[in-house]
Coordinates of C-alpha atoms and ligand atoms in Angstrom, one line a residue:
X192 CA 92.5 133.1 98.4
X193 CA 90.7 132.4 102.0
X194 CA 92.1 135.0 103.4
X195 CA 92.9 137.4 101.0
X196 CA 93.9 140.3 103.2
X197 CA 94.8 141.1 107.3
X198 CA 91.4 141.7 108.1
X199 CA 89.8 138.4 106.5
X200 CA 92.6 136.7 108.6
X201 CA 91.8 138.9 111.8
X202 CA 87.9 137.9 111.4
X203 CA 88.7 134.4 110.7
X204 CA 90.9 134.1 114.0
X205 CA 88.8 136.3 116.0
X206 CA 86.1 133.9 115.0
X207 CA 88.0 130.5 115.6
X208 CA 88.9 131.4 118.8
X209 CA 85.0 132.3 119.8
X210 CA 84.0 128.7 118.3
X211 CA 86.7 127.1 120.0
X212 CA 85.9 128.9 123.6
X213 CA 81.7 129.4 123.5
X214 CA 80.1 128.1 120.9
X215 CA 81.4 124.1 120.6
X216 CA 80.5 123.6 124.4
X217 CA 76.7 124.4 124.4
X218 CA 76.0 122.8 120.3
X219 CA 75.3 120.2 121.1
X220 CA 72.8 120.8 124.1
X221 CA 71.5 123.4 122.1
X222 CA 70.6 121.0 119.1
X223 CA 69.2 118.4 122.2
X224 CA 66.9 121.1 123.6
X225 CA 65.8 122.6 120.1
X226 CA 66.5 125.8 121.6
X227 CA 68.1 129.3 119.8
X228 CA 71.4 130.5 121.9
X229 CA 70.2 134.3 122.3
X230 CA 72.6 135.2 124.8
X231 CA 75.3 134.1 123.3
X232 CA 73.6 135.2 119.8
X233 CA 74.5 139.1 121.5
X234 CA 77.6 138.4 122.1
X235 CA 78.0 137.9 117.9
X236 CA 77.3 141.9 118.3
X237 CA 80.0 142.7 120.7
X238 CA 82.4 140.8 118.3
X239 CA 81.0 143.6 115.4
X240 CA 79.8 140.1 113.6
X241 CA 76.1 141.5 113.7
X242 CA 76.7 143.9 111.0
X243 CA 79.1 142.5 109.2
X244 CA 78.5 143.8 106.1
X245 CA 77.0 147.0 106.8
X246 CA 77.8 150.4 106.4
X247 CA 80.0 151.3 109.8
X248 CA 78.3 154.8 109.7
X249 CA 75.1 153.1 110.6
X250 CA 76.6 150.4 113.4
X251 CA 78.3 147.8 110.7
X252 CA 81.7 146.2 110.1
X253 CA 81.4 147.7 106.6
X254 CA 83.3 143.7 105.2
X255 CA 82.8 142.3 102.3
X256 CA 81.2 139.1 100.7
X257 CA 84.7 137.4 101.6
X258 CA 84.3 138.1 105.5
X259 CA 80.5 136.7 105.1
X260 CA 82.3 133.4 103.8
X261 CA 84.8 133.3 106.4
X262 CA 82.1 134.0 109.3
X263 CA 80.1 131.3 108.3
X264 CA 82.6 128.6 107.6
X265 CA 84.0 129.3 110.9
X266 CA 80.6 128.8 112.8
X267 CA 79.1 126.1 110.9
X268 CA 82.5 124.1 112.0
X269 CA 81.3 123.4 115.4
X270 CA 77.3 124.6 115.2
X271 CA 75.3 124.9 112.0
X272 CA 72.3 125.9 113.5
X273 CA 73.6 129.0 115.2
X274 CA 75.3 129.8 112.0
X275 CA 72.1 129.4 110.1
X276 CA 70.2 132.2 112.9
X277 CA 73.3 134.3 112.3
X278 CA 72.8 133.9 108.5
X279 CA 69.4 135.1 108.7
X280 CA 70.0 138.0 110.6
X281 CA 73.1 139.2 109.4
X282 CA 72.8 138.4 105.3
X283 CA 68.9 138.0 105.2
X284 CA 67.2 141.1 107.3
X285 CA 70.9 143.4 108.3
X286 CA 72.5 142.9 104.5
X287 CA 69.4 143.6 102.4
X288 CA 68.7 146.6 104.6
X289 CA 71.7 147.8 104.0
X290 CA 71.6 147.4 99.9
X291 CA 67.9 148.2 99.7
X292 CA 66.9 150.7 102.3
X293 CA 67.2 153.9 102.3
X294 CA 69.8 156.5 103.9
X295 CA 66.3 157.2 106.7
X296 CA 65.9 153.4 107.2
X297 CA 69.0 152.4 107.5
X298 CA 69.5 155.3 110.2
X299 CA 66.3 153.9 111.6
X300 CA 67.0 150.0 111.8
X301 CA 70.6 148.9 111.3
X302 CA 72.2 150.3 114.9
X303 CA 69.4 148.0 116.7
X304 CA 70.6 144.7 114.7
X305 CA 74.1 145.7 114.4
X306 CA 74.5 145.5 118.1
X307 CA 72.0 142.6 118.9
X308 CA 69.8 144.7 120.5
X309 CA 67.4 143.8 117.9
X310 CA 67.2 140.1 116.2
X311 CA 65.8 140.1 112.2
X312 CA 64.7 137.6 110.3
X313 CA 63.2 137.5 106.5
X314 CA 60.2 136.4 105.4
X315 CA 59.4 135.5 102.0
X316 CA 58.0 131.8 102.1
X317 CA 54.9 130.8 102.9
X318 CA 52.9 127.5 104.0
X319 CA 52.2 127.1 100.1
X320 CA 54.4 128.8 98.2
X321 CA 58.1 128.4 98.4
X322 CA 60.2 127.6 95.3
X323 CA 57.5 129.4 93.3
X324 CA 57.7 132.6 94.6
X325 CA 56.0 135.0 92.7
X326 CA 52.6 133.1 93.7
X327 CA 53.0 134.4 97.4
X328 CA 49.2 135.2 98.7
X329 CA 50.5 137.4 101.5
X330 CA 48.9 141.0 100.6
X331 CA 49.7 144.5 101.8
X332 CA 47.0 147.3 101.0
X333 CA 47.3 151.0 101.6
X334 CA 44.5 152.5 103.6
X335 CA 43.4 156.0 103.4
X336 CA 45.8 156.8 106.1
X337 CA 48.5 156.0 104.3
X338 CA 49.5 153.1 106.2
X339 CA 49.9 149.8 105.3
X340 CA 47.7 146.7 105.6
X341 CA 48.9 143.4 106.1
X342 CA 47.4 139.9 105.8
X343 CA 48.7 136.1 105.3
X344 CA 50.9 134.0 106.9
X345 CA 54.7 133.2 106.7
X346 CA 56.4 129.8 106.8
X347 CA 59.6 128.7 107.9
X348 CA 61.5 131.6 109.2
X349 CA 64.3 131.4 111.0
X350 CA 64.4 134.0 113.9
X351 CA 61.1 134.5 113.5
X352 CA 60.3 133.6 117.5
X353 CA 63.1 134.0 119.6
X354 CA 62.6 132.0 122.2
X355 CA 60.0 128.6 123.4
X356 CA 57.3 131.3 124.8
X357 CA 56.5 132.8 121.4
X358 CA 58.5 135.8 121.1
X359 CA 58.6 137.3 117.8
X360 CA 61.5 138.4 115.9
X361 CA 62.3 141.9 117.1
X362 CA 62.1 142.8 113.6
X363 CA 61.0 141.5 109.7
X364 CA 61.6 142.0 106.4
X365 CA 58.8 140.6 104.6
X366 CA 57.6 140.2 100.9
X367 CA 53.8 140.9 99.9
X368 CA 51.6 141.2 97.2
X369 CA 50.7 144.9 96.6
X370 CA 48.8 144.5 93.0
X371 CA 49.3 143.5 89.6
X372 CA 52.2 144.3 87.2
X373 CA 51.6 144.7 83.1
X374 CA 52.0 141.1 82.5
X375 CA 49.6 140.1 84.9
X376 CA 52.0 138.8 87.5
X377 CA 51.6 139.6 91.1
X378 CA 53.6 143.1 92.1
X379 CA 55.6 142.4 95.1
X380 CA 57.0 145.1 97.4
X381 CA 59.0 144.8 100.3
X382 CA 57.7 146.2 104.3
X383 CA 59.9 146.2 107.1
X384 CA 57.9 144.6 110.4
X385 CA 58.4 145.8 114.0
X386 CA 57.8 144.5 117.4
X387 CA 54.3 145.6 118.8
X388 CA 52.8 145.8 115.4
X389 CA 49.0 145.5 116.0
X390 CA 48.4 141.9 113.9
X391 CA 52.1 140.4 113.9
X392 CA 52.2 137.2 116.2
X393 CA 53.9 133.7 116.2
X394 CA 52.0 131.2 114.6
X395 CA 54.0 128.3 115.9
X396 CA 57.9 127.4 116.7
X397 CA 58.3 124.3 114.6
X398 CA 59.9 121.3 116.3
X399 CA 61.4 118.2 115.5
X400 CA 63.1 119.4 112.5
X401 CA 65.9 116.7 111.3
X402 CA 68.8 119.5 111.7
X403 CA 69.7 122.7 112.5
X404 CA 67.6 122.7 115.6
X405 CA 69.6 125.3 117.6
X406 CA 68.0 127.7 115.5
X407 CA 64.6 128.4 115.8
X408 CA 62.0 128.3 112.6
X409 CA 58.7 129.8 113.3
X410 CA 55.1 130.3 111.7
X411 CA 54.4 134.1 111.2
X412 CA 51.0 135.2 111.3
X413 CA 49.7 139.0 110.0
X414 CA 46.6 139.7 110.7
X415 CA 45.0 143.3 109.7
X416 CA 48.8 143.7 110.7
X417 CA 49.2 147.9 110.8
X418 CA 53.1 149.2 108.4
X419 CA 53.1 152.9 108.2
X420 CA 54.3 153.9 104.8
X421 CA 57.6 154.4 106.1
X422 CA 58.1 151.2 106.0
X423 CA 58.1 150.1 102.8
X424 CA 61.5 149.8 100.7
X425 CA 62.3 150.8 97.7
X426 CA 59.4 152.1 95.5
X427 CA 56.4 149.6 95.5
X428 CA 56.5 146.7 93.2
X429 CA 60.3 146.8 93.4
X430 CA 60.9 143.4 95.8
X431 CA 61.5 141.2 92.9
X432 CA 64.9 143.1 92.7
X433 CA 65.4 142.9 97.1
X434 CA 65.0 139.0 96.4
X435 CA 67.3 138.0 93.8
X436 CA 70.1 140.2 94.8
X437 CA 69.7 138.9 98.5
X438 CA 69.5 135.4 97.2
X439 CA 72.9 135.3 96.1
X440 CA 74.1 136.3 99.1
X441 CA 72.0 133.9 101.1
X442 CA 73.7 131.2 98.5
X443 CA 76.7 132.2 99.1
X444 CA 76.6 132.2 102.6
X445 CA 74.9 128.5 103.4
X446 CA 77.8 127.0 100.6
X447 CA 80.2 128.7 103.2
X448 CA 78.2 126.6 106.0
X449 CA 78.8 123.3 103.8
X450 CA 82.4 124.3 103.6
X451 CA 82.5 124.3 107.9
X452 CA 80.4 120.9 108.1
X453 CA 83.0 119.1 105.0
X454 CA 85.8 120.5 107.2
X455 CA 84.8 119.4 110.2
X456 CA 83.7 116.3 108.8
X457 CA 86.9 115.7 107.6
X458 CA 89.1 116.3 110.3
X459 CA 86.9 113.3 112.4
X460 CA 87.6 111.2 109.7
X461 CA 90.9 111.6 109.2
X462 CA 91.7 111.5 112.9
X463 CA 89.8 108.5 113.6
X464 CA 91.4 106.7 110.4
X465 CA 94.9 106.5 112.8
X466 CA 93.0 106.3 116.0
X467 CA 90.5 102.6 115.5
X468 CA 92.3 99.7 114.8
X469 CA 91.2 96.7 112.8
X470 CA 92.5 93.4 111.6
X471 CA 95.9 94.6 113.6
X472 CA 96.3 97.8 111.4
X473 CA 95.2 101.5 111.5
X474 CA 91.6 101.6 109.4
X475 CA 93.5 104.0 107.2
X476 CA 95.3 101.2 105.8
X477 CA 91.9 100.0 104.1
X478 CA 91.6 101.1 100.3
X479 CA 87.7 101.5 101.1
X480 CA 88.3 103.7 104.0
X481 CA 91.3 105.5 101.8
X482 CA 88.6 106.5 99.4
X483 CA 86.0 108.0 101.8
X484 CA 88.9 110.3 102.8
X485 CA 90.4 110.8 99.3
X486 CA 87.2 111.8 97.5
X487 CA 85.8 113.8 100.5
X488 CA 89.8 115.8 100.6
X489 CA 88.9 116.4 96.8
X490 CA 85.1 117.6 97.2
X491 CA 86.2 119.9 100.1
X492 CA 89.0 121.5 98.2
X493 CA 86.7 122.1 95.0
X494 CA 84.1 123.7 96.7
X495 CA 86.4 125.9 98.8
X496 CA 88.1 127.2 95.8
X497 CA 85.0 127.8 93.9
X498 CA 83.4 129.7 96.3
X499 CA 85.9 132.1 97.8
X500 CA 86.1 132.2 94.1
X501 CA 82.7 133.3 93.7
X502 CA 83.0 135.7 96.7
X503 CA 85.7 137.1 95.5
X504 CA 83.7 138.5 92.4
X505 CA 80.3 138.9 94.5
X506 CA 79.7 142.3 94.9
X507 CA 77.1 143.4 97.8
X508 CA 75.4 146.3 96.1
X509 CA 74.3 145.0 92.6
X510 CA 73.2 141.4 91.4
X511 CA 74.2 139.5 88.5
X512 CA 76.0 136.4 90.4
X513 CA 72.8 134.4 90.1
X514 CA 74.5 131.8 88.0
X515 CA 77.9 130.6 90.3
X516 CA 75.9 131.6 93.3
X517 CA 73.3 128.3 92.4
X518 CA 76.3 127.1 91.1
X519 CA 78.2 126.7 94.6
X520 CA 75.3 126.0 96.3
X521 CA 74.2 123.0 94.2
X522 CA 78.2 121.7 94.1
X523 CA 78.8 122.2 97.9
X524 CA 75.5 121.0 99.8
X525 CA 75.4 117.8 98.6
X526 CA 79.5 117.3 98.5
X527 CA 78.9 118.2 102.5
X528 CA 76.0 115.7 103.3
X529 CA 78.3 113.1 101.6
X530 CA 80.9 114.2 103.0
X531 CA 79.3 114.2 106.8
X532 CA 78.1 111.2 105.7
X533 CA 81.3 109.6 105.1
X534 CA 83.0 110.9 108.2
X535 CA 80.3 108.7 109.9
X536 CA 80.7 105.4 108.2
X537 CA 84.7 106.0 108.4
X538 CA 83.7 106.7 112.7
X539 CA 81.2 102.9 112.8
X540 CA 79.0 103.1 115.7
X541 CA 80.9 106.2 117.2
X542 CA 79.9 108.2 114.3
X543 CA 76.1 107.5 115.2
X544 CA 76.1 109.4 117.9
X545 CA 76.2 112.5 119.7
X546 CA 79.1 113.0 121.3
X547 CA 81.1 112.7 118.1
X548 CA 79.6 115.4 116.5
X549 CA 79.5 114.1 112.5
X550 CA 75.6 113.0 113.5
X551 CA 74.4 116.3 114.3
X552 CA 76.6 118.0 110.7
X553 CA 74.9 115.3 108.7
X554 CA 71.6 115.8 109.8
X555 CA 72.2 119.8 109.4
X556 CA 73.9 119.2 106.0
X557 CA 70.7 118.4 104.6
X558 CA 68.6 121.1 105.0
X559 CA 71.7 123.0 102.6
X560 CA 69.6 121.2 99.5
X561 CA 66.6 122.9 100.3
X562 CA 66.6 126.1 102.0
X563 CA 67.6 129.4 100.5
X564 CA 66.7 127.5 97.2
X565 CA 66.3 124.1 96.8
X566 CA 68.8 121.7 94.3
X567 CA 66.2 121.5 91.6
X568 CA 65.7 125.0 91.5
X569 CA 69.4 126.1 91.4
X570 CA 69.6 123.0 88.3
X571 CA 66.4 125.2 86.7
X572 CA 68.5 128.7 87.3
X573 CA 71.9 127.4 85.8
X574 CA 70.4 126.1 82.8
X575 CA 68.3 128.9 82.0
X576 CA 71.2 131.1 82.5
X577 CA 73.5 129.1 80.7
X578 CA 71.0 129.5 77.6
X579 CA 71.1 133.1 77.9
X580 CA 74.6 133.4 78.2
X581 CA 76.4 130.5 76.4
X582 CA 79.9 132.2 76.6
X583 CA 79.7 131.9 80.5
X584 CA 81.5 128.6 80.1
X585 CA 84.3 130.0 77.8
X586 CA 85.1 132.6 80.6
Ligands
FAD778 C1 64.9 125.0 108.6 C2 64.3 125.9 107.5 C3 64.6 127.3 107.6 C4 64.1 128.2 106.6 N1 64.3 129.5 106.8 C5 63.6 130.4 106.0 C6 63.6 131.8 106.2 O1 64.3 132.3 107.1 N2 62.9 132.6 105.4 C7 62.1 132.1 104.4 O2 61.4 132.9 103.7 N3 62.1 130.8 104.1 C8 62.8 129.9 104.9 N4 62.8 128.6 104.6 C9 62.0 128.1 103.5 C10 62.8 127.5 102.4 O3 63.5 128.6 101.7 C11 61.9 126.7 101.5 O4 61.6 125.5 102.2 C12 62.5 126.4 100.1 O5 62.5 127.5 99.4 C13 61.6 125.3 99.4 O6 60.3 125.7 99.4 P1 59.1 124.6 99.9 O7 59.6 124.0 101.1 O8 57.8 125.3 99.9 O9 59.2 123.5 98.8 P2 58.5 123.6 97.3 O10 58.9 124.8 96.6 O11 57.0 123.3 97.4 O12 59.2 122.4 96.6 C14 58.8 121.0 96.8 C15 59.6 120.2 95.8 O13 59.2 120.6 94.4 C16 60.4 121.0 93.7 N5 60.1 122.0 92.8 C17 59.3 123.2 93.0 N6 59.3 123.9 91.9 C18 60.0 123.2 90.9 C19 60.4 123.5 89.6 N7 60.0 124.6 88.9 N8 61.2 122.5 88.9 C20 61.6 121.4 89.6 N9 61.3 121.1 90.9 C21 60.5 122.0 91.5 C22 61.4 121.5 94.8 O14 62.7 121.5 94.3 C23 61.1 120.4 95.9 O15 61.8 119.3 95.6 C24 63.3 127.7 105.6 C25 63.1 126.3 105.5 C26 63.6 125.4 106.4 C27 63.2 124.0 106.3

């Protein structure tokens, strides 16, 4: 089931052994300095990691939702926050692309971030509107060139500098308001960003975030920002569709990241339980220690199954997973802050602090409940879904 053919098990070596090598000796400097590994980002391109699940004729790996679990488990064992700016490129600018685009933009964009060369993001939130989407005040207007017009700003976005001097993201997918539909709701369409666009700047890199500080978040500013028409995705007005099937993906993807943190978590614990002793015994010997270990085993195993489960069925190209894809997320997030959480009071006073790594997957765990979809909203989805389609808990 978690490695359901050679190639999930090649990935998931190839990947174990890059953790275990590069990226567990700089995490936690990296989370220290707030800083984004790029260097070491690239080197996620040499491994063919970049493009995961792209077509190969255009630079990708060509894998499926499986793989994307797989790679992100892996990472988020030893380093969250590098997973979570490999998440964003790979699943959030390099996968939509690759389901949305078209055959010219694909050509056009997915070599560049299949290699590294070029680092995405996405931008869809902004500094008031997140869970509500559709009330997004970014606009896009079509001049009488033909191009594209761009105003409003963009919050949040990981990637979206690339280094501590203000680089922007090499490259953006964004969301903006082009009109009005039928109903009167805002018509959203979808623009692809690029380096050196007259009006596209860093706002800010935001600092002192709890977790995930080896990836960078930044403001995104768009300022009578120029988009020739070749830019835009899909017909306009279509992003609504861009967003939900990406969000499912994105779920997917940050549950695999609460599987790596539970795992971890629960190796510390369980190694620790044997290592401290207490009252002249091993601390596993205490029933309340036994059941920090016990329920965390259970929650990990749960959510593993459910969501190789859930990637298992997930297909890239079309949506329709909305309802196990909030489903995993809500399950595993808050079984992995509990769970990191238990690895610390299991660790005492060595689980407070750096060296032992639980404090750093704790404080990452929790940005898992909000990002890509916060708990409440995934509760909101599922019920709604569930009242559409009652059967879905026959099946
Ligand atoms: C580190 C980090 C990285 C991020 N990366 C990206 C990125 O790369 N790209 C991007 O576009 N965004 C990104 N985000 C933004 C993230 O997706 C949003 O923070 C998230 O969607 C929640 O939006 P919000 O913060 O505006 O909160 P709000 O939507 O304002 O929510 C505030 C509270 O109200 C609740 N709420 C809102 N609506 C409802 C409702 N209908 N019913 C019940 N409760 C409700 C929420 O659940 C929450 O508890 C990132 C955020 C962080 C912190």
């Amino acid at each position: 089931m978690f490695n359901p053919s050679d190639e999930h098990l090649m990935v998931r070596e190839m990947v174990r052994n890059f953790v275990e090598e590069y990226v567990e000796p700089q995490a936690l400097e990296y989370d220290r300095l707030e800083r984004f590994n790029l260097d070491l980002f690239k080197q996620l391109g040499e491994l063919g990691l970049l493009g995961l699940t792209a077509p190969e004729e255009f630079g990708g790996a060509g894998m499926d939702a499986t793989a994307a679990v797989i790679v992100h488990e892996e990472l988020s064992t030893s380093d969250p926050g590098f997973s979570l700016a490999y998440l964003a490129h790979s699943m959030l600018f390099v996968n939509n692309l690759a389901v949305n685009g078209s055959d010219e933009q694909k050509a056009r964009f997915l070599p560049g971030v299949c290699s590294g060369q070029d680092i995405g993001c996405m931008a869809m939130s902004e500094p008031d509107v997140g869970t509500d989407v559709l009330g997004l005040s970014t606009t896009a207007v079509q001049n009488e060139d033909g191009d594209w017009v761009l105003n409003g700003r963009k919050m949040w976005i990981t990637n979206g500098c690339i280094d501590d001097e203000g680089t922007p993201a090499d490259i953006v997918w964004i969301y903006a308001k082009t009109g009005v539909d039928d109903r009167g709701r805002n018509s959203i369409s979808t623009f692809i960003v690029e380096k050196g666009a007259t009006g596209y700047s860093v706002g800010q890199k935001i600092m002192d975030k709890t977790g995930m500080r080896a990836s960078n978040t930044a403001e995104l500013v768009f300022d009578d920002c120029i988009i020739p028409a070749a830019n835009m995705v899909g017909e306009e007005g279509s992003a609504l569709m861009h967003m939900m099937r990406n969000l499912e993906i994105e779920r997917l993807a940050l549950a695999a990241m609460a599987v790596g943190i539970s795992r971890r978590s629960l190796q510390a614990m369980n190694r620790y339980a044997d290592e401290r002793q207490a009252f002249g015994k091993a601390i596993r010997d205490f029933g309340q220690i036994q059941r920090h270990i016990g329920e965390s085993w259970a929650e990990y195993r749960a959510m593993r199954a459910y969501i190789y489960d859930t990637a298992r069925k997930m297909t890239l190209d079309s949506g329709g997973h909305r309802l196990d894809s909030d489903g995993i997320k809500l399950f595993a997030t808050t079984a992995a802050k509990n769970i990191a959480d238990r690895a610390m009071q299991v660790m005492g006073g060595y689980g407070y602090v750096g060296e032992y790594v639980v404090e750093r997957l704790w404080r990452d765990a929790k940005l898992l409940e909000i990002g890509g979809g916060t708990l409440e909203s995934h509760q909101k989805n599922i019920t709604k879904d569930l009242a559409r389609d009652p059967d879905a808990i026959l099946r």
